[in-house]
Short mmCIF file of C-alpha atoms in Angstrom, two decimals:
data_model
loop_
_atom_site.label_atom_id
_atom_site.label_comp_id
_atom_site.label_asym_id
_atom_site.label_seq_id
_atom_site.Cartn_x
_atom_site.Cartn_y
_atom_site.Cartn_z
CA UNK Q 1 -1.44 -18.15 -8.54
CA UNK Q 2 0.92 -17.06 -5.61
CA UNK Q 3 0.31 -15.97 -2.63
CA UNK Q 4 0.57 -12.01 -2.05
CA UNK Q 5 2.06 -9.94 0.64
CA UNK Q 6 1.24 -6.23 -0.39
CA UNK Q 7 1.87 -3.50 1.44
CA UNK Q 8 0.97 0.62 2.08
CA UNK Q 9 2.97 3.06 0.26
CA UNK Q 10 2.05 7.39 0.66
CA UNK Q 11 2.27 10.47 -0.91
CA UNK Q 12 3.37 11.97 -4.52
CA UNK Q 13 6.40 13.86 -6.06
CA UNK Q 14 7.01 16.27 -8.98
CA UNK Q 15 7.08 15.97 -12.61
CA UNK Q 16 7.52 12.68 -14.42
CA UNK Q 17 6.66 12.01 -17.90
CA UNK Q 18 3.96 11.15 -19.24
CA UNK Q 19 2.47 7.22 -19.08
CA UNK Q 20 2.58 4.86 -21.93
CA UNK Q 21 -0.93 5.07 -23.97
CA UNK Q 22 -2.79 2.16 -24.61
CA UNK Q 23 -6.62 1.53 -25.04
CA UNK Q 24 -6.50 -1.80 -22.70
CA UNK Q 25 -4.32 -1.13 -19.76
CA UNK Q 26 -3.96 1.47 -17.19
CA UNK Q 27 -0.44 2.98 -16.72
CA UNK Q 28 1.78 4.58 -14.69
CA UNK Q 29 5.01 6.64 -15.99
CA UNK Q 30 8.25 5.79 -14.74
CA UNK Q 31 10.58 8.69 -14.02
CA UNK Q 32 12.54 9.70 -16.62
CA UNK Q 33 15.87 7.41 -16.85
CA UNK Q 34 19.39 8.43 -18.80
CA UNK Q 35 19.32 7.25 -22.58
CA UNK Q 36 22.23 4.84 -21.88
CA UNK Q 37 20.59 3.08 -18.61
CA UNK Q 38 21.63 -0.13 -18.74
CA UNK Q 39 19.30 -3.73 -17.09
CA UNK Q 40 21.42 -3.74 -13.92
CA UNK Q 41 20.66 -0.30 -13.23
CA UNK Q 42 17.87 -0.10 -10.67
CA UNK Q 43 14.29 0.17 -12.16
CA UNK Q 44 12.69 3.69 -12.30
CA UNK Q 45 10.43 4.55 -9.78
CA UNK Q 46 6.19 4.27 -11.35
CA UNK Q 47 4.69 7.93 -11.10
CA UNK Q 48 1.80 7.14 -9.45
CA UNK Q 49 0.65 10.51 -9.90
CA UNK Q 50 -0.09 9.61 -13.61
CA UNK Q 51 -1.69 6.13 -12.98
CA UNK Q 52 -4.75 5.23 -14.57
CA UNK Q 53 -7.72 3.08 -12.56
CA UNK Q 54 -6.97 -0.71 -13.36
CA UNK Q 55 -10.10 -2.44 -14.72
CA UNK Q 56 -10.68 -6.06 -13.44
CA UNK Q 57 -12.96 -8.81 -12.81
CA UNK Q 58 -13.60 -9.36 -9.23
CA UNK Q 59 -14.97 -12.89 -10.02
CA UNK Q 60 -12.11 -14.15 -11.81
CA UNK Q 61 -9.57 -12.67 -9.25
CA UNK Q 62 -11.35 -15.18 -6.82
CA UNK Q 63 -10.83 -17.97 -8.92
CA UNK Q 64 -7.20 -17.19 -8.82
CA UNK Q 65 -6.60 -15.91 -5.13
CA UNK Q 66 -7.01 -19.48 -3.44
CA UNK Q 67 -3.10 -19.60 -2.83
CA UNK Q 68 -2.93 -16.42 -1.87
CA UNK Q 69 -5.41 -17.40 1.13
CA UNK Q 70 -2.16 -19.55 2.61
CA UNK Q 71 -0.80 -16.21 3.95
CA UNK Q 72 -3.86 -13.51 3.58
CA UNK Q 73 -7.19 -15.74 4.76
CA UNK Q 74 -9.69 -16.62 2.39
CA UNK Q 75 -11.83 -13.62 3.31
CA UNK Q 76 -8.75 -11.50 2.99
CA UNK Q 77 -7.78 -11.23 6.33
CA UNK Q 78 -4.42 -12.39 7.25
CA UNK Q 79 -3.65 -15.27 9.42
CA UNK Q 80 -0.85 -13.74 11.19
CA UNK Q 81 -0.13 -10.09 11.96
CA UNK Q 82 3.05 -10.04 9.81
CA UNK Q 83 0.89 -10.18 6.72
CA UNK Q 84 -1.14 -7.54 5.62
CA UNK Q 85 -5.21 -7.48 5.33
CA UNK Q 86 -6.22 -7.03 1.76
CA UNK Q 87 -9.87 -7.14 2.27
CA UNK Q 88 -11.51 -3.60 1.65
CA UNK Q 89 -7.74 -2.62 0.35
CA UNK Q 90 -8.03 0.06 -2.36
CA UNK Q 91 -7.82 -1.89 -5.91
CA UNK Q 92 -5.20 0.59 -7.28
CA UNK Q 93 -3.35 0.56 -4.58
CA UNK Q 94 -3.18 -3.24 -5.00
CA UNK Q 95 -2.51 -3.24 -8.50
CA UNK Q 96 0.55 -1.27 -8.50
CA UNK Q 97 1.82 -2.90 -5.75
CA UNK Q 98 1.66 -6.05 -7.29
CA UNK Q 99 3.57 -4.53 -10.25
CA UNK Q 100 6.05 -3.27 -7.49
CA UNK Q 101 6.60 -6.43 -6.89
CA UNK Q 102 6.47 -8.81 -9.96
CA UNK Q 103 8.92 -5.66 -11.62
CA UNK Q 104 11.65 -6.12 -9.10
CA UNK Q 105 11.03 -2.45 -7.62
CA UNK Q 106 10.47 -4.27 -3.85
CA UNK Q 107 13.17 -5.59 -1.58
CA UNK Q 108 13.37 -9.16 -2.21
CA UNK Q 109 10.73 -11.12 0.25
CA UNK Q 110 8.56 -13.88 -0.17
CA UNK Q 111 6.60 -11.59 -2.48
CA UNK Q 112 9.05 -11.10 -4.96
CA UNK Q 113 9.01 -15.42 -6.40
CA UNK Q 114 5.02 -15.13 -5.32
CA UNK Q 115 3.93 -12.08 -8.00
CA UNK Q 116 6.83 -12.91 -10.72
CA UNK Q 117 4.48 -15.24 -12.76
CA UNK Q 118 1.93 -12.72 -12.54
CA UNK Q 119 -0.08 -11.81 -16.09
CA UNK Q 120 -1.58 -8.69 -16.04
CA UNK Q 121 -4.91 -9.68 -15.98
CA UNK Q 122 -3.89 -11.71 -12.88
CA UNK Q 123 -3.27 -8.91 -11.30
CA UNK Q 124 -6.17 -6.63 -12.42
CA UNK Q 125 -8.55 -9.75 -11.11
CA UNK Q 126 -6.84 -10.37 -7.88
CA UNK Q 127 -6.98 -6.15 -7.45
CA UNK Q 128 -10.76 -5.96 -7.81
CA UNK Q 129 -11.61 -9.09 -6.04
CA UNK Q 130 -9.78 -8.12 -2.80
CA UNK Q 131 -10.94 -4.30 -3.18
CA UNK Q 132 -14.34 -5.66 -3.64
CA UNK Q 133 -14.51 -7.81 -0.22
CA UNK Q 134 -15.55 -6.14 3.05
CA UNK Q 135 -14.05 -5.08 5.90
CA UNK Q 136 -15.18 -6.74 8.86
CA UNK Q 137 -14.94 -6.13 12.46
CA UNK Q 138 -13.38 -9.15 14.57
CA UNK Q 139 -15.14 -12.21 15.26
CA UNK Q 140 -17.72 -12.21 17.81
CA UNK Q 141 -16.14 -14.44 19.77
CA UNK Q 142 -12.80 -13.90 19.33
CA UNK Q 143 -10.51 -13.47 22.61
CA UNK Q 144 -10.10 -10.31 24.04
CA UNK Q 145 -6.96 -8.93 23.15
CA UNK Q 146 -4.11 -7.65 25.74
CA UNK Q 147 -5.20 -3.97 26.94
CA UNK Q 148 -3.08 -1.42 25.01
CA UNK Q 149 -1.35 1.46 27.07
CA UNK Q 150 -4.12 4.37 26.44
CA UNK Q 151 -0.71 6.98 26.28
CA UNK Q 152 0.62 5.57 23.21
CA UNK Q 153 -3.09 4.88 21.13
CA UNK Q 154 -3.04 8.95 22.17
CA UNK Q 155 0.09 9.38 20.80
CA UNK Q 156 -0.56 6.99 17.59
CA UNK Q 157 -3.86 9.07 17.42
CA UNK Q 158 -2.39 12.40 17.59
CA UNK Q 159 1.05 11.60 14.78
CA UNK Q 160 -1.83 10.12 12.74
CA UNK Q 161 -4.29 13.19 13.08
CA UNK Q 162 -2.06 16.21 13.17
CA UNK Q 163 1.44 15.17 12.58
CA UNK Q 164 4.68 15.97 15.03
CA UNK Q 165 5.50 19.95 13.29
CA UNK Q 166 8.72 19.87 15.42
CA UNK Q 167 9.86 16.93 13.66
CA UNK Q 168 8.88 17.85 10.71
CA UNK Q 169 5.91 14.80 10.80
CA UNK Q 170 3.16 15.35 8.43
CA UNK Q 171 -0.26 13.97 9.65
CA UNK Q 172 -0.87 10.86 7.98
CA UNK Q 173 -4.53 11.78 7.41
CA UNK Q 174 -3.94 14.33 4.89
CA UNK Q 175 -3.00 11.02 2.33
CA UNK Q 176 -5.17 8.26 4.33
CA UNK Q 177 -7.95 10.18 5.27
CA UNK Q 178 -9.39 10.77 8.76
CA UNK Q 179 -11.11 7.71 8.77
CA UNK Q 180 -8.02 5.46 7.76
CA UNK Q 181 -9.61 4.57 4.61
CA UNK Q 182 -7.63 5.85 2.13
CA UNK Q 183 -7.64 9.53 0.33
CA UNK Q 184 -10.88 11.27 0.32
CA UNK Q 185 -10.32 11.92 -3.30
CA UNK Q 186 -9.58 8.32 -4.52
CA UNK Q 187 -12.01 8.68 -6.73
CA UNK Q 188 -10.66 11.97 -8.58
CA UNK Q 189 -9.82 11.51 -12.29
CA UNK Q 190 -8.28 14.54 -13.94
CA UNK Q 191 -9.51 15.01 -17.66
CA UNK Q 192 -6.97 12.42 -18.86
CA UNK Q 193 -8.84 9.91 -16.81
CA UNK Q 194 -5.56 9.87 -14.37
CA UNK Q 195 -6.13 8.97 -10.74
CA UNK Q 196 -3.61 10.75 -9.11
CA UNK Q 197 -5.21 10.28 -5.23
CA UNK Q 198 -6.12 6.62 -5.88
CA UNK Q 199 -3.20 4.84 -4.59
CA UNK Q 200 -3.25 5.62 -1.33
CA UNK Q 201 -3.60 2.39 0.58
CA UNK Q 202 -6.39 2.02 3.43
CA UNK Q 203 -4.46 1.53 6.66
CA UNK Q 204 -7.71 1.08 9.37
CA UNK Q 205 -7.44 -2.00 11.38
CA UNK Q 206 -4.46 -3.08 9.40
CA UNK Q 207 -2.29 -5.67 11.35
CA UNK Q 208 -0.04 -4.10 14.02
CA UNK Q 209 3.31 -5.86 13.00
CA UNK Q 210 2.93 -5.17 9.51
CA UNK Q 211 2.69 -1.62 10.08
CA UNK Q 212 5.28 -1.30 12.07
CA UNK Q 213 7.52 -3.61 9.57
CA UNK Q 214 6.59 -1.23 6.68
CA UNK Q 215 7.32 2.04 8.64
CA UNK Q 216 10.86 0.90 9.41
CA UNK Q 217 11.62 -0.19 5.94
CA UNK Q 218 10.57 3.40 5.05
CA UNK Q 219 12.60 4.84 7.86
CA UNK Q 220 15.26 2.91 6.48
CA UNK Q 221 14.78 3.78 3.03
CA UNK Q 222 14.46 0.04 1.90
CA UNK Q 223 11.72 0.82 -0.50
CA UNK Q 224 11.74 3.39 -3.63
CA UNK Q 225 9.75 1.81 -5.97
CA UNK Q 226 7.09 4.41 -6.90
CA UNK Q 227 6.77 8.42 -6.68
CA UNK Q 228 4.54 7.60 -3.07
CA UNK Q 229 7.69 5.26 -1.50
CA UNK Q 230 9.99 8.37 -2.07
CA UNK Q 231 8.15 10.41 -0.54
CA UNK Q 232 6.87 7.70 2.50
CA UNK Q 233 11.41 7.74 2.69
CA UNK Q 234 11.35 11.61 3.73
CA UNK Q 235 8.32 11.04 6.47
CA UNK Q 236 9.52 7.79 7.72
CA UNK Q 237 13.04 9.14 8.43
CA UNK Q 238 11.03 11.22 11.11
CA UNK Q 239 9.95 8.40 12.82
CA UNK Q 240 11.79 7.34 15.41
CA UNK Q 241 10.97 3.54 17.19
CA UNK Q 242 8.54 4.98 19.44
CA UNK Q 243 6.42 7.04 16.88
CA UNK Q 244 5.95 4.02 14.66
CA UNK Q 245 4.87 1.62 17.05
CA UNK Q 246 2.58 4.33 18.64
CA UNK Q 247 0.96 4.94 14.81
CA UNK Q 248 0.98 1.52 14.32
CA UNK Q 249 -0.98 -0.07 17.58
CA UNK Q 250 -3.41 2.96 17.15
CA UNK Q 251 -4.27 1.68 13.23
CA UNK Q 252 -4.63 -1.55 14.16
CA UNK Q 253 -6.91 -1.18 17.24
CA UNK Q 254 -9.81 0.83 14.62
CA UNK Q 255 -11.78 -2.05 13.53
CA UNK Q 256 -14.90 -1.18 12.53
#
């Protein structure tokens, strides 16, 4: 087992084919690619719009996280704020991030040699163990953090909550949720048994740095490795320095 550095990924696009059908694993459809694609081409991006819920056992996935703990904490919480939290994280989000990763679709990063030896019932366990751990508030007695400007946790709270319509800024909400804990319809499946609204990663009290690490890559267009990346590329190119930071110190200060 490696260790895993995951991060948050949006929204959807419009019509991909349809997923591979099998009776034991969930799938997602990768946008149609020309007949003659060859291996050095880039990898399509996964339709999560056509992913099915991943089925795993918690249990197991904590018999195979304990390396994973050297960057995320053994309760899921990460030991420095470049690494993302995983506890509480939305298990389909984490599943097809992993696959994001293990298939090459990330920009390399310590991730990419971490998930490669991956099975995929590695990564259904690890998935449903992490989803399946709580949230919790900061120690007790943990020391009080540096006051944050109250101007830009109203600005984070206000880009996060109703968007910036001049700059064509969606709020974030209307994928995350209100709350910050992911889409209110995550648990939607369409007759199919699909789970379009399921991937939406929970972003309350995520770590500050990571957030604003992940925005940039998206305002840079680093990532396109599913249907919700290409459509994070088109928000994120709104964002200007200020706007991400201000999103990102407002996420990370909700922590209960």
């Amino acid at each position: 087992m490696k260790a895993l550095w995951l991060i948050a990924a949006l929204a959807a696009t419009a019509g991909q084919a349809d997923p591979p059908a099998t009776a034991d694993a969930p799938a997602a459809a990768p946008e149609a690619a020309a007949a003659n694609e060859t291996p050095a081409k880039p990898l399509p991006r996964l339709d999560l719009r056509r992913a099915h819920a991943p089925a795993g056992d918690a249990q197991a996935g904590k018999g195979k996280s304990e390396v994973c703990a050297a960057c995320h904490g053994a309760d899921g919480i990460a030991i420095t704020p470049a690494f993302p939290n995983l506890a509480g994280q939305k298990a389909d989000y984490l599943y097809w991030a992993l696959h994001a990763y293990k298939d090459g679709r990330m920009p390399e990063s310590p991730m990419t040699p971490m998930a490669a030896p991956l099975e995929e019932q590695d990564i259904r366990d690890l998935a449903a163990y992490y989803a399946s751990l709580p949230h919790p508030p900061p120690p007790a007695d943990a020391a009080p953090a540096d006051p944050i400007d109250p101007a830009l946790l109203a600005q984070g709270q206000s880009l996060y909550m109703a968007g910036d319509p001049a700059k064509g800024i969606p709020p974030c909400q209307g994928c995350h949720g209100a709350d910050g804990r992911g889409n209110p319809q995550a648990a939607y499946r369409d007759r199919s048994g699909r789970t379009p609204y399921a991937a939406y990663p929970l972003l309350r009290g995520q770590q500050n740095d990571y957030l604003q690490t992940r925005l940039q890559q998206f305002h840079d267009d680093a990532i396109d490795a599913s249907t919700n990346s290409r459509v994070m590329h088109g928000i994120g190119k709104q964002l200007d320095g200020d706007s991400i930071k201000a999103v990102s110190t407002w996420l990370s200060s909700l922590k209960e």
